[in-house]
């Protein structure tokens, strides 16, 4: 499954690097890194999501198509 991971506003920048390392060490593959916001998209095993979501400094949401109408 693909997820977008972004750094929360009040989080220190090094937390994003920690999140990337966690994602990779748990079998994730980073497919895109954002430049305007501090974050990345990762293909990540569903059974490992609790590990990534347990980081209080990041926001994780499933990637999906967005429609306006």
Coordinates of C-alpha atoms in Angstrom, one line a residue:
X1 CA 0.0 0.0 0.0
X2 CA 1.2 3.5 -0.7
X3 CA 1.2 6.2 2.0
X4 CA 2.0 9.9 2.2
X5 CA 4.1 10.8 5.2
X6 CA 4.4 14.5 6.3
X7 CA 6.2 16.2 9.1
X8 CA 3.9 18.0 11.6
X9 CA 4.3 21.8 11.9
X10 CA 5.9 21.7 15.3
X11 CA 8.2 18.8 14.7
X12 CA 12.0 19.2 14.4
X13 CA 13.4 18.5 10.9
X14 CA 15.5 15.5 12.0
X15 CA 12.2 13.6 12.7
X16 CA 11.6 13.4 8.9
X17 CA 15.0 11.6 8.5
X18 CA 14.1 9.2 11.3
X19 CA 10.7 8.5 9.7
X20 CA 12.5 7.7 6.4
X21 CA 14.9 5.3 8.1
X22 CA 12.1 3.6 9.9
X23 CA 10.1 3.2 6.7
X24 CA 13.1 1.7 4.9
X25 CA 14.2 -0.6 7.7
X26 CA 10.6 -2.0 7.9
X27 CA 10.5 -2.9 4.2
X28 CA 9.2 0.3 2.8
X29 CA 10.3 1.9 -0.5
X30 CA 10.3 5.7 -0.8
X31 CA 8.9 6.6 -4.2
X32 CA 8.7 10.4 -4.0
X33 CA 10.1 13.1 -1.8
X34 CA 8.2 16.4 -1.6
X35 CA 10.0 19.7 -2.0
X36 CA 7.3 22.2 -1.0
X37 CA 6.3 20.3 2.2
X38 CA 8.4 18.2 4.4
X39 CA 7.4 14.7 3.5
X40 CA 7.5 11.7 1.2
X41 CA 5.5 8.9 -0.4
X42 CA 6.3 5.4 0.5
X43 CA 5.2 1.9 -0.5
X44 CA 4.9 0.3 2.9
X45 CA 3.7 -3.1 4.2
X46 CA 0.2 -2.9 5.7
X47 CA 1.2 -5.1 8.6
X48 CA 4.0 -2.7 9.7
X49 CA 1.8 0.5 9.7
X50 CA 1.6 0.7 13.5
X51 CA 5.3 1.2 13.6
X52 CA 5.2 4.2 11.3
X53 CA 2.1 5.7 12.8
X54 CA 3.5 5.5 16.3
X55 CA 5.8 8.4 15.5
X56 CA 4.2 11.5 17.1
X57 CA 6.0 13.9 14.9
X58 CA 4.6 12.8 11.5
X59 CA 1.2 12.4 9.9
X60 CA 0.5 9.3 7.8
X61 CA -2.3 8.9 5.3
X62 CA -3.1 6.5 2.6
X63 CA -2.3 7.8 -0.9
X64 CA -5.2 8.0 -3.3
X65 CA -6.8 9.8 -6.1
X66 CA -8.3 13.2 -5.3
X67 CA -11.4 14.4 -7.3
X68 CA -12.9 17.9 -7.3
X69 CA -16.2 16.8 -8.9

